[in-house]
XYZ file of C-alpha atoms in Angstrom:
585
model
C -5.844 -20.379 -35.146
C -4.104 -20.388 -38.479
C -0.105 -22.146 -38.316
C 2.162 -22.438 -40.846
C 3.485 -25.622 -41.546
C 6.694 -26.657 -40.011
C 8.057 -25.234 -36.304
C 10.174 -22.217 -36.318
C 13.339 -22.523 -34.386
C 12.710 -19.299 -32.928
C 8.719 -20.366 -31.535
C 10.225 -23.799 -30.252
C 12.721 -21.483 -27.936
C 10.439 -18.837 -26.918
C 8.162 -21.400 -26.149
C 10.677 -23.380 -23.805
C 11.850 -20.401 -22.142
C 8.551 -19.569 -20.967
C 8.199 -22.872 -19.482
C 11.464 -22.607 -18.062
C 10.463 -19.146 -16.509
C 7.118 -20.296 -14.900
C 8.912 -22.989 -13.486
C 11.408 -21.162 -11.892
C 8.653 -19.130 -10.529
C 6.844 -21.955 -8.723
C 9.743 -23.933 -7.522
C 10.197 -20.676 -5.676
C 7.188 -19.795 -4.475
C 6.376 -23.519 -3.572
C 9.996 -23.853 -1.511
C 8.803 -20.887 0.652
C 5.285 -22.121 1.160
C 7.104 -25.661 1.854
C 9.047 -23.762 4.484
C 5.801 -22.225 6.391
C 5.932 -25.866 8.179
C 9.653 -25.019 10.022
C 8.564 -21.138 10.749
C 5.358 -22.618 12.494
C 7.170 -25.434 14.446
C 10.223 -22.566 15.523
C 7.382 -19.912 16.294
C 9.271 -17.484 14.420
C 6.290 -15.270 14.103
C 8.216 -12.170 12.247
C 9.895 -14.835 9.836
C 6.480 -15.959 8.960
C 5.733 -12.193 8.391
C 8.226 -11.369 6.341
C 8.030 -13.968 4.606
C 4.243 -13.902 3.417
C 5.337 -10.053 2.194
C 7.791 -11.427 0.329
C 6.463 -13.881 -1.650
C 3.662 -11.254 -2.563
C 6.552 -10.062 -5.042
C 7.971 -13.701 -6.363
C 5.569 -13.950 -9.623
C 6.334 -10.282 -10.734
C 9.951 -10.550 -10.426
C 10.041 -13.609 -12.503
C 7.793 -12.098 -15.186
C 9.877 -9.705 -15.833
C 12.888 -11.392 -16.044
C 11.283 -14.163 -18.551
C 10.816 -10.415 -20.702
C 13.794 -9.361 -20.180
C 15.078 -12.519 -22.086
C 12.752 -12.981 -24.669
C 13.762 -9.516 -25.254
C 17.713 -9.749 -25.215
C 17.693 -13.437 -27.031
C 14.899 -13.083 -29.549
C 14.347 -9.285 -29.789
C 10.527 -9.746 -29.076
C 9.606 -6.267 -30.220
C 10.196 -7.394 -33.582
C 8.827 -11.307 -34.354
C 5.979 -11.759 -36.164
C 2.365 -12.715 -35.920
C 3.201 -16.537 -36.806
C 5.656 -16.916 -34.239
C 3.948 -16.152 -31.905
C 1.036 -18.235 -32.747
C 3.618 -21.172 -33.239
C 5.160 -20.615 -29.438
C 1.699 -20.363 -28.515
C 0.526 -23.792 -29.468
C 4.303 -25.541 -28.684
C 3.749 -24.304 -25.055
C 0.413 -25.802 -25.010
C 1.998 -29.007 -26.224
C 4.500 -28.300 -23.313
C 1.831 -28.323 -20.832
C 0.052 -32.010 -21.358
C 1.436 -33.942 -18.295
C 2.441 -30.494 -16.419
C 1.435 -30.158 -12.631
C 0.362 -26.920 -12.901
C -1.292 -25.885 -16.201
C -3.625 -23.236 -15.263
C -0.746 -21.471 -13.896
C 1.669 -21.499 -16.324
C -1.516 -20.422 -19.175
C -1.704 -17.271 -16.769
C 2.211 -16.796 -16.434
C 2.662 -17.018 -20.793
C -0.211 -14.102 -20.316
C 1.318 -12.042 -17.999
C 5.138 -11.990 -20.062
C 2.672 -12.019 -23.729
C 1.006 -8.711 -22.049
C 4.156 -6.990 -21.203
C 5.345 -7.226 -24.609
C 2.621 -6.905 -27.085
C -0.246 -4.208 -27.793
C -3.633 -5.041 -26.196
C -4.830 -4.896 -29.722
C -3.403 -8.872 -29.297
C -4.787 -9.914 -26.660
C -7.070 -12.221 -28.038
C -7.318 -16.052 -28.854
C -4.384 -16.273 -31.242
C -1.586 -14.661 -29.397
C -2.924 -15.658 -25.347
C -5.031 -18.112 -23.436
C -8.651 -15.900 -23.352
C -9.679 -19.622 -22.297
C -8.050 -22.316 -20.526
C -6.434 -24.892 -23.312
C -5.305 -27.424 -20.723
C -7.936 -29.342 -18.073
C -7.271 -29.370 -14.674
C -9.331 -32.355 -14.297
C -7.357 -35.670 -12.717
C -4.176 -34.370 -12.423
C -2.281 -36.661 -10.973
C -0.510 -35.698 -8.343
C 2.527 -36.330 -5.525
C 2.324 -36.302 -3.253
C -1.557 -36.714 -3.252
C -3.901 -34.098 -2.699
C -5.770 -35.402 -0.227
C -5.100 -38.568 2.403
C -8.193 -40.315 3.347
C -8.767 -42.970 6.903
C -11.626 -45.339 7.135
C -12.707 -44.436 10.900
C -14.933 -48.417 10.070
C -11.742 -50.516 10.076
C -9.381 -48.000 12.736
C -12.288 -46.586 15.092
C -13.405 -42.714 15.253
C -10.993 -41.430 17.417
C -7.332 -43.441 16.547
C -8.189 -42.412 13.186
C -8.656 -38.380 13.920
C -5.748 -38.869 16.213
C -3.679 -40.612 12.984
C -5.102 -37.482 10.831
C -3.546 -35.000 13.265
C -0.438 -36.429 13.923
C 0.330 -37.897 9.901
C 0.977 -33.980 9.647
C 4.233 -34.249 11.332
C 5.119 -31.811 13.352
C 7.596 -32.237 15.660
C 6.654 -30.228 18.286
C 4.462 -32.222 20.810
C 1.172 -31.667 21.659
C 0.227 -31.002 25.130
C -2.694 -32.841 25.546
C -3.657 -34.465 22.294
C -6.086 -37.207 23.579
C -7.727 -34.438 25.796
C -7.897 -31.758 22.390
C -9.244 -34.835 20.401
C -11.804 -35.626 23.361
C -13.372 -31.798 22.286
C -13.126 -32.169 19.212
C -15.383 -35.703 18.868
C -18.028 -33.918 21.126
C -18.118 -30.825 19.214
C -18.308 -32.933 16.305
C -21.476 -35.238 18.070
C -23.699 -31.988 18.895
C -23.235 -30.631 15.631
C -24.756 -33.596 14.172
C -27.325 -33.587 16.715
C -26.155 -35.483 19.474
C -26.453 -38.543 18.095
C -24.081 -40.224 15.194
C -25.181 -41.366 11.522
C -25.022 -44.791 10.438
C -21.836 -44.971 8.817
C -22.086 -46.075 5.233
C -19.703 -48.136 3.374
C -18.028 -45.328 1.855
C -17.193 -43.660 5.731
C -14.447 -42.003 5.220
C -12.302 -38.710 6.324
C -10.437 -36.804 3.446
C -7.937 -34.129 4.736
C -5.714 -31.910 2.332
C -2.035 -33.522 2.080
C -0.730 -30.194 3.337
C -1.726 -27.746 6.145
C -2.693 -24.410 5.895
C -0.357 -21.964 7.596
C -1.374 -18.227 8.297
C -0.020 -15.957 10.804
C 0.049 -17.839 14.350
C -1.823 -20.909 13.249
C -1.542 -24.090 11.030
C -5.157 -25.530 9.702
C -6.424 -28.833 8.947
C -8.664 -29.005 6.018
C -10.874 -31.970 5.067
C -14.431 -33.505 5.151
C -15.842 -36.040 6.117
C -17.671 -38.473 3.217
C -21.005 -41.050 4.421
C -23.286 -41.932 1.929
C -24.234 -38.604 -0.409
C -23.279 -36.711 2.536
C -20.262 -34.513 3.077
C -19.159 -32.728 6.263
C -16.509 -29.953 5.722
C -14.206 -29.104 8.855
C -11.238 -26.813 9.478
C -9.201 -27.536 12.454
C -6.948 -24.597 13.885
C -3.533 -26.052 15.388
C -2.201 -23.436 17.993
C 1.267 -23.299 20.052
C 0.019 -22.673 24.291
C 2.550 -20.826 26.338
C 4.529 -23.348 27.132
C 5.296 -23.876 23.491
C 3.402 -27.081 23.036
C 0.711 -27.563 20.564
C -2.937 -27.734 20.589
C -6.270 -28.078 18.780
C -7.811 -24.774 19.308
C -11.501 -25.618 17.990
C -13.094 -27.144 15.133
C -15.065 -25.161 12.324
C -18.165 -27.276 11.322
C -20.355 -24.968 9.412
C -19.436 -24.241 5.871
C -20.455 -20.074 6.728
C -17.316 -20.150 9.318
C -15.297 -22.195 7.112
C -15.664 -19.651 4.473
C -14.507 -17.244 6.176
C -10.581 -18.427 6.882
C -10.653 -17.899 2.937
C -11.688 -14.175 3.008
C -10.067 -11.702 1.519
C -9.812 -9.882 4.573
C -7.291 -11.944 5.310
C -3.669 -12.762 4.296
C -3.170 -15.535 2.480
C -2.295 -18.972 3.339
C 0.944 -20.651 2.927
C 0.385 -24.285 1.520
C 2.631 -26.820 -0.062
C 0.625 -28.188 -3.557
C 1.895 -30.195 -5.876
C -1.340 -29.153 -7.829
C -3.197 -26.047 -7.315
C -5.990 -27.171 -8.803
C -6.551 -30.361 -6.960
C -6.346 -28.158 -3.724
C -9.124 -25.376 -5.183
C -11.449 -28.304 -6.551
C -11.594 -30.034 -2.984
C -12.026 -26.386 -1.090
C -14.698 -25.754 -3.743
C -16.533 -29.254 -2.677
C -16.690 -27.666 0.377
C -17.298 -24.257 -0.490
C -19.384 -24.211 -3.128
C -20.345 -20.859 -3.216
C -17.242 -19.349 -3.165
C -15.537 -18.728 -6.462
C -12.351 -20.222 -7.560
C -10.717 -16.589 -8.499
C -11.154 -15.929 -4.410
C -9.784 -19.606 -3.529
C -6.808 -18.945 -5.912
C -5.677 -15.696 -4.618
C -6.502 -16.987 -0.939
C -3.708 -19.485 -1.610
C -1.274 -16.869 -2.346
C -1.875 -17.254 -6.399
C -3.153 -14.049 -6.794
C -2.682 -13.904 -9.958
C -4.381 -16.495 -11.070
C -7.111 -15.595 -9.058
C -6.909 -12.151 -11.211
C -7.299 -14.774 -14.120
C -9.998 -16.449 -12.626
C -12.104 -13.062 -11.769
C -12.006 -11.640 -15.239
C -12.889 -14.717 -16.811
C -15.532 -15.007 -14.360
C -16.616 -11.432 -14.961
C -16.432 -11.501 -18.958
C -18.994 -14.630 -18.953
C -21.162 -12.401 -16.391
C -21.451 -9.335 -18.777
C -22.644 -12.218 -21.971
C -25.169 -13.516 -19.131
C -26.591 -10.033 -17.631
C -28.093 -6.683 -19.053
C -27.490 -4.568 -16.260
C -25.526 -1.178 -16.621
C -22.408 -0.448 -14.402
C -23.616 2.425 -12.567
C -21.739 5.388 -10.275
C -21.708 3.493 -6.378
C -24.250 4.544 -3.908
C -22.509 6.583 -1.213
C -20.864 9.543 -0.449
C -18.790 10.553 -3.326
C -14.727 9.910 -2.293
C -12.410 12.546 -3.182
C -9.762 10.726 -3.773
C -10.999 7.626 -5.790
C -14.227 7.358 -7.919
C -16.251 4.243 -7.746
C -18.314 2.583 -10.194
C -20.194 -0.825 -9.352
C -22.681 -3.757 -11.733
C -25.640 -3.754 -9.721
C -25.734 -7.648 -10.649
C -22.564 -8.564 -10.035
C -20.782 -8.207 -6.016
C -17.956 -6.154 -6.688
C -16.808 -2.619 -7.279
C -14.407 -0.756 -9.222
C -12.173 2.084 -8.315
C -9.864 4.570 -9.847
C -7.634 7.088 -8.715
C -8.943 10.566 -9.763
C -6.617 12.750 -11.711
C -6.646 15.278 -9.554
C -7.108 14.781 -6.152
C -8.903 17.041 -3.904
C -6.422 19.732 -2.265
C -7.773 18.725 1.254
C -6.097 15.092 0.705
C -2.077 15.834 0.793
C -1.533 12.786 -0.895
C -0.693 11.976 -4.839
C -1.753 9.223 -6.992
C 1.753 7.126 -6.382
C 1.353 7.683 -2.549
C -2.493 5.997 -2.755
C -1.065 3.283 -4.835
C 1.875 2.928 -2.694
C -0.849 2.516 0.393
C -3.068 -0.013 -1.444
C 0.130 -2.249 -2.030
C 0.616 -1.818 1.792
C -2.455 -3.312 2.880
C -1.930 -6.317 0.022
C 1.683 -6.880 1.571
C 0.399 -6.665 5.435
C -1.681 -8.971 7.825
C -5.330 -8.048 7.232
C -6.164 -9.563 10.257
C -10.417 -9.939 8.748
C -10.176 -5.859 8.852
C -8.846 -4.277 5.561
C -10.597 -5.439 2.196
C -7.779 -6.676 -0.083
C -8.127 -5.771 -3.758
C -7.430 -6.695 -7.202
C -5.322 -4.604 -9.210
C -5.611 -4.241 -13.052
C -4.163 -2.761 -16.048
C -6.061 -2.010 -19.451
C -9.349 -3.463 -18.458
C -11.686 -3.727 -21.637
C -15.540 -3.480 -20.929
C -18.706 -2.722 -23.609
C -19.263 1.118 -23.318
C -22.488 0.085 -23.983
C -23.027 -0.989 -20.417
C -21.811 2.305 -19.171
C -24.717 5.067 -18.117
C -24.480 8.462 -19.409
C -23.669 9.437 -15.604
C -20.876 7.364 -15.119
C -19.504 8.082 -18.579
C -19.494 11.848 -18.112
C -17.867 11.084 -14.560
C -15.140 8.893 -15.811
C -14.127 11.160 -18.724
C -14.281 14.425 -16.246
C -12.600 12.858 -13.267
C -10.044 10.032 -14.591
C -9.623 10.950 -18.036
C -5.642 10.146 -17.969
C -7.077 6.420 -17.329
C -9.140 6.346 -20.219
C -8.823 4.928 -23.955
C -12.297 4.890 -25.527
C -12.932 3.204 -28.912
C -17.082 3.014 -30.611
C -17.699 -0.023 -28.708
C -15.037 -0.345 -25.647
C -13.578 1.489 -22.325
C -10.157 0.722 -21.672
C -9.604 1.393 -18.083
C -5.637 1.682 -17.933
C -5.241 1.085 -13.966
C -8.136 0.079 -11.658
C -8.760 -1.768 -8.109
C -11.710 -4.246 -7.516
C -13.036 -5.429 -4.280
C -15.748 -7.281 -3.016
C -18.528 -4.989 -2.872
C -19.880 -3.745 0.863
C -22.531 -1.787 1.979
C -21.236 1.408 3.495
C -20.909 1.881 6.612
C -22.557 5.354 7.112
C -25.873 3.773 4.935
C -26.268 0.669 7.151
C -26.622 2.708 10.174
C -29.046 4.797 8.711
C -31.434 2.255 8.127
C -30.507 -0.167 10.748
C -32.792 -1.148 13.967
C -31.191 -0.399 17.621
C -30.429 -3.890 17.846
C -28.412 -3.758 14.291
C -26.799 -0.188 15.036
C -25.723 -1.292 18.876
C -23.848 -4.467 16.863
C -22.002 -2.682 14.475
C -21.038 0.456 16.107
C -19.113 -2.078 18.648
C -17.949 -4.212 15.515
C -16.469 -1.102 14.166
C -14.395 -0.221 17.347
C -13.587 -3.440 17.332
C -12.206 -2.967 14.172
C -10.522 -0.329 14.708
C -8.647 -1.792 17.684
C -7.537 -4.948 15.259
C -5.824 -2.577 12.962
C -4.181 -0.722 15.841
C -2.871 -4.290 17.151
C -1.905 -4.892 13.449
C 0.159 -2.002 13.103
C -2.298 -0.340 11.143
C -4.031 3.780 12.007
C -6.771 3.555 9.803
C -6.090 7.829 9.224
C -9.989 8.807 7.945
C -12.177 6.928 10.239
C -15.478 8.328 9.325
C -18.184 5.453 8.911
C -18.585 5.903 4.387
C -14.792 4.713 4.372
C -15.970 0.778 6.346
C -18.223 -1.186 4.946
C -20.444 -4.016 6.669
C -19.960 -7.793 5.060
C -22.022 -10.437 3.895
C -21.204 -12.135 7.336
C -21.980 -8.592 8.804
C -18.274 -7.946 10.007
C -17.413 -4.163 9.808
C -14.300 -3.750 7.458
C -12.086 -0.609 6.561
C -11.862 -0.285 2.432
C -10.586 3.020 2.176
C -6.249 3.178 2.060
C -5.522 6.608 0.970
C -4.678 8.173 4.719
C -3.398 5.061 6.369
C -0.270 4.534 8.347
C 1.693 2.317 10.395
C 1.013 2.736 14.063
C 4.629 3.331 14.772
C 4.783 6.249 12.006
C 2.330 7.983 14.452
C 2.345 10.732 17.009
C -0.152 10.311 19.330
C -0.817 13.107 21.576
C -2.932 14.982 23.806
C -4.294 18.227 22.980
C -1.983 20.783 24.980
C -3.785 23.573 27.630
C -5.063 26.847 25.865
C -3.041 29.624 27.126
C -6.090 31.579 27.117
C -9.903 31.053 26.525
C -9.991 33.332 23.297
C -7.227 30.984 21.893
C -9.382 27.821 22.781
C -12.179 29.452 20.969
C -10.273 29.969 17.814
C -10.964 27.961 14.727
C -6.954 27.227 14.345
C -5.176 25.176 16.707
C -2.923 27.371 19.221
C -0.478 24.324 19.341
C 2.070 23.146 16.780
C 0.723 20.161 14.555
C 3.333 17.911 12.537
C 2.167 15.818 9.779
C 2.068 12.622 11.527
C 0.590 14.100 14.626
C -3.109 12.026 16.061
C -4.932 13.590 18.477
C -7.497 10.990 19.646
C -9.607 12.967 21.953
C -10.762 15.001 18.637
C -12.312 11.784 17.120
C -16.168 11.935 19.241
C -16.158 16.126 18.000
C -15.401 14.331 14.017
C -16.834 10.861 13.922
C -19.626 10.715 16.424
C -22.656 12.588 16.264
C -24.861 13.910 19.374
C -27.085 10.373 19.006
C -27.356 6.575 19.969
C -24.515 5.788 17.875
C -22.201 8.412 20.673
C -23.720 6.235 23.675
C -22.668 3.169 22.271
C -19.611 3.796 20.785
C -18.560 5.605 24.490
C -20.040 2.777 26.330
C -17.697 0.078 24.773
C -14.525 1.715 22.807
C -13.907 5.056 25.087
C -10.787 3.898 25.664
C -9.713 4.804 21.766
C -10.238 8.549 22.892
C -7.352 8.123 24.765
C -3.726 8.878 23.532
C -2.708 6.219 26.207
C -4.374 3.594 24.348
C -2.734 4.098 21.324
C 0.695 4.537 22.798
C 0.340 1.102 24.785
C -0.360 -0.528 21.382
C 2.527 0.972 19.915
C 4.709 0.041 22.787
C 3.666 -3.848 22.308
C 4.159 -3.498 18.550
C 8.141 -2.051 18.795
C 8.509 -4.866 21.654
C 7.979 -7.195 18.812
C 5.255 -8.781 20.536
C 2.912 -10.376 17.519
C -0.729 -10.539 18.914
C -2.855 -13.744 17.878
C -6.061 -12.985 15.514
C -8.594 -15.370 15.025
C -10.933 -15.913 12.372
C -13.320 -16.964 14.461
C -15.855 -16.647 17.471
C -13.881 -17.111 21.087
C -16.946 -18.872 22.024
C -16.407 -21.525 19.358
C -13.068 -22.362 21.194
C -12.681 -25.131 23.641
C -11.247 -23.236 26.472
C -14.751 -21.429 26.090
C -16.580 -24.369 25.329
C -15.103 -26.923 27.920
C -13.575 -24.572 30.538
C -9.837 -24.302 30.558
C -8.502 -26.455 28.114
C -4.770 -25.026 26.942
C-alpha cells in the first residue's frame, strides 16, 4: 500500500470515528448478551425472545449510522484514494491493544462497502486479510477459569465450577445433580479413572452460554496430552429451582449446541476470539465462520466464510455446478461439489403457482434468522455482490443464471458478481435420501421428519410446502426444513376441516365446493399431497397421524397464544439424568 507522507486531518477523523462506531456497536450488543444472565435467573422466557430478535438488528443499525456520519461530516462520496488508504492504516494503528480486532476489521468493511464501488474492495481500501492477530489477547475478565481437582478433590471442585457462575437462584439438589454428573463422567471414560497428570486440570469458559430455556457450561478437561470437552445444560424444574440437566461428553453432541439450526447463544466476552479459539480446541472440525455467527457475530462469521471460501477456490478445481434435486420454482440453486454448502437466488420471475414476490421470500428468510430454530430450520448467510471466477461456472449453470436471475447478475471476462444471494450448509434432500435409503433408514427419517414438523408447530412455525425436496437430512442425520418461501406463523393460520359435500357430484369435482381464504390449512389433505400409496404412508400414519388432524394444530396454537414457551433440547432425552438415573428433577 502506497501513503503519502504526513497524516491528513481528514484520515485521522474518519479513522477515529470508525472506531468510535464499532465500539458503540459492541458495548451494545455485549450489555444485552451481559443481560441474558438476569432473563435466565427471572425465567422471563419471552424477554429472552425478544431479545435474541433484537440484537439480530444491533450491528446493521450502527453501520449505518457510522455512514451516515462519515457522510454528513466528511462528505465521503467525494475523498480521495489517499485518504482512504491513510484512515485505513491509522485504524489499524487504532487497533494494537484493542479487545476485539477481528471485529472491528469486519465493521470498517461493512461502513467501507456501503460507501465505495466494489471496484475497491481490495487490499488498499479494506481488510481482504486480517491485519491484527488475535493471538494472546489479553483479556478481563479471563476467558477461561481453570480448578486443579489434585489439590481441591473431583467433586468440591465441579461443585466450585458450577456455583463460581453465580446465579442466584438455588439449586435444588446440587450435590445429588453433581453425583450424575461424576458417574456419567466415570462410564464415559470407561468405568475406571486416568491417572491424573500434573497438569490435571478443568478449564470452563468465564461466561455461560444462554439460549432459549437453558444456560450452558463450556469447558474441558486437560491430563497429560489429553483433552476432554463437556457442555453442561443448567435447567430451572417446576418449582423454579435449578438443575444440571445432563452432561455432553462426546465432541459429535457437543457440536451440535453450535448448529446453525439453532439460535444463537447469548455470551458475555471480553474477547471473541479467545472464546472461538477455546470452542475450536474442542471442536476442531467445525469452522470458525460457524462458531462466530453461533455466538451471535454473524457477521463476522460472514467474514470468516468468504475468507474461508476464497482460499478454497485457490486450493480446488472443481466447477460450481446446478444442485441435484428437483428444480425449485421459486429459488435456483447452485452448489461446489468440493466444498459443503449451497447457494441460492431468488428467480426473477417467480412461478405464477407461488403467490409470493421476491421481497415477501426475503422478508420470510429474515423470519427464520430472527426466530428460534429450535435444530429445525437451516439458518443462512446472506450476501451482497459476491465475486467468483466465471471460469468455475459450467455452461449449464451459466445459461441458467443468466435466463433465470439475470437482474442479479454483473458479468465481467473473468468474474460473476452475484448482487444478492443466501448460503447454507449443504443437505441431502429429503425426497433423494428416501429413495435410496434401506427400511431401517426410511422408517428413521420419515418419523424424524414428523418430528420435525411438530417442533416447528411448537415453535410457532407452519412449514406451508411440506413435500420431502424442501427438508434435507444432516450430517448428524437430523431431518431439517430449508425451504422459507410459504412459511407462516402458526397463529397466522386457519386450520380447518374440510366441510360435507352437499352432493356427491360436488365431492367429485376438481374445485373445492367450500370457500378457501388465503391463510386457510386443511390438514386432512396432506396424506392425498405428501404421502404416496407406499412404506413411507405406513410409517408416517403409524407415528405422526395425529398431524392429519385440524385438532392438533389448533391445540398447538392454543398453547402458543397462552404464552406458554415449550423447552427444546439439543439433545437425546435418553442422555438426561431423569432418563439415566430415574427421576432426578
Amino acid at each position: 500500500m502506497l501513503i503519502t507522507t504526513g497524516q491528513h486531518p481528514k484520515a485521522i477523523a474518519i479513522a477515529q470515528a470508525l472506531i468510535e462506531g464499532f465500539d458503540k456497536h459492541y458495548g451494545i450488543f455485549r450489555e444485552v448478551s451481559r443481560a441474558a444472565k438476569d432473563r435466565f435467573e427471572a425465567a422471563d422466557w419471552h424477554a429472552v425472545q425478544r431479545a435474541a430478535k433484537e440484537r439480530i438488528r444491533f450491528y446493521d443499525e450502527r453501520v449505518d449510522e457510522c455512514v451516515a456520519r462519515l457522510h454528513e461530516e466528511f462528505h465521503a462520496d467525494w475523498l480521495d484514494d489517499d485518504i482512504w488508504q491513510q484512515a485505513k492504516l491509522l485504524f489499524v494503528g487504532m487497533l494494537v491493544n484493542h479487545k476485539q480486532p477481528e471485529l472491528a476489521e469486519t465493521f470498517f468493511n461493512s461502513v467501507c462497502c456501503k460507501i465505495l464501488h466494489r471496484n475497491y474492495f481490495h487490499n488498499d481500501f479494506i481488510f481482504v486479510r486480517p491485519a491484527i492477530s488475535t493471538e494472546y489477547i489479553e483479556s478481563d475478565p479471563p476467558t477461561y477459569r481453570s480448578y486443579y481437582p489434585r489439590a481441591g478433590g473431583f467433586l468440591p471442585t465441579i461443585r466450585r465450577v458450577v456455583e463460581d457462575f453465580g446465579w442466584r437462584r438455588p439449586f435444588a439438589d446440587i450435590a445429588r445433580d453433581i453425583g450424575f454428573l461424576v458417574e456419567s463422567v466415570r462410564e464415559h471414560v470407561g468405568g475406571r479413572w486416568p491417572e491424573p497428570e500434573v497438569n490435571f486440570q478443568i478449564q470452563v469458559l468465564s461466561s455461560a452460554f444462554y439460549r432459549n430455556k437453558a444456560a450452558y457450561i463450556i469447558g474441558k478437561a486437560v491430563n497429560g496430552s489429553v483433552e476432554y470437552p463437556f457442555a453442561i445444560p443448567v435447567l430451572h424444574d417446576e418449582h423454579g429451582q435449578l438443575y444440571l440437566d445432563t452432561i455432553l461428553l462426546e465432541p459429535a453432541r457437543i457440536a451440535i449446541l453450535f448448529s446453525l439450526n439453532r439460535a444463537y447463544f447469548m455470551v458475555d466476552m471480553a474477547s471473541p476470539s479467545g472464546y472461538v479459539g477455546f470452542l475450536r480446541s474442542m471442536l476442531p472440525f467445525k469452522p470458525k465462520a460457524e462458531l462466530y455467527t453461533m455466538l451471535g457475530l454473524a457477521k463476522q462469521g460472514k467474514t470468516a466464510f468468504y475468507r474461508d471460501l476464497m482460499h478454497h477456490l485457490r486450493h480446488s478445481r472443481d466447477d460450481f455446478i446446478i444442485a441435484p434435486g428437483i428444480r425449485g420454482l421459486v429459488m435456483l440453486v447452485f452448489t461446489l461439489p468440493s466444498f459443503p454448502y449451497v447457494f441460492k437466488l431468488i428467480k426473477d420471475e417467480i412461478a405464477p403457482t407461488k403467490d409470493v414476490t421476491k421481497e415477501i421470500v426475503r422478508a420470510k428468510y429474515q423470519l427464520v434468522k430472527q426466530h428460534d430454530r429450535v435444530g429445525r430450520m437451516a439458518d443462512t448467510l446472506e450476501f451482497s455482490n459476491v465475486a467468483l471466477p466465471k471460469a468455475r461456472f459450467t455452461a449449464e449453470l451459466l445459461d441458467e443464471l443468466r435466463r433465470l436471475a439475470p437482474s442479479l447478475l454483473e458479468e465481467d471476462e473473468d468474474e460473476i458478481v452475484i448482487r444478492h444471494l443466501y448460503i447454507e450448509r449443504r443437505m441431502e434432500p429429503l425426497n433423494l435420501f428416501l429413495n435410496r435409503a434401506n427400511p431401517e433408514q426410511l422408517e428413521k427419517a420419515v418419523i424424524d421428519y414428523g418430528n420435525a414438523i411438530r417442533e416447528l408447530a411448537t415453535a410457532n412455525i407452519f412449514p406451508g410446502d411440506m413435500l420431502f425436496k424442501n427438508f434435507g437430512i444432516t450430517r448428524y442425520g437430523r431431518v431439517v426444513f430449508y425451504d422459507y418461501d410459504e412459511i407462516e406463523y402458526m397463529t397466522d393460520c386457519n386450520f380447518r376441516e374440510i366441510p360435507e359435500a352437499p352432493s356427491p357430484e360436488m365431492e367429485m369435482s376438481s374445485e373445492p365446493w367450500y370457500p378457501v381464504a388465503r391463510n386457510d390449512v386443511f390438514p386432512e389433505e396432506f396424506a392425498r399431497f405428501l404421502l404416496g400409496p407406499n412404506e413411507i404412508r405406513r410409517v408416517f400414519l403409524a407415528h405422526h397421524r395425529d398431524l392429519l388432524d385440524a385438532n392438533f394444530w389448533r391445540a398447538r396454537q392454543a398453547r402458543i397464544r397462552a404464552g406458554h414457551v415449550e423447552d427444546f433440547f439439543p439433545y437425546a432425552d435418553e442422555l438426561r439424568f431423569k432418563s439415566r438415573f430415574g427421576k432426578a428433577t
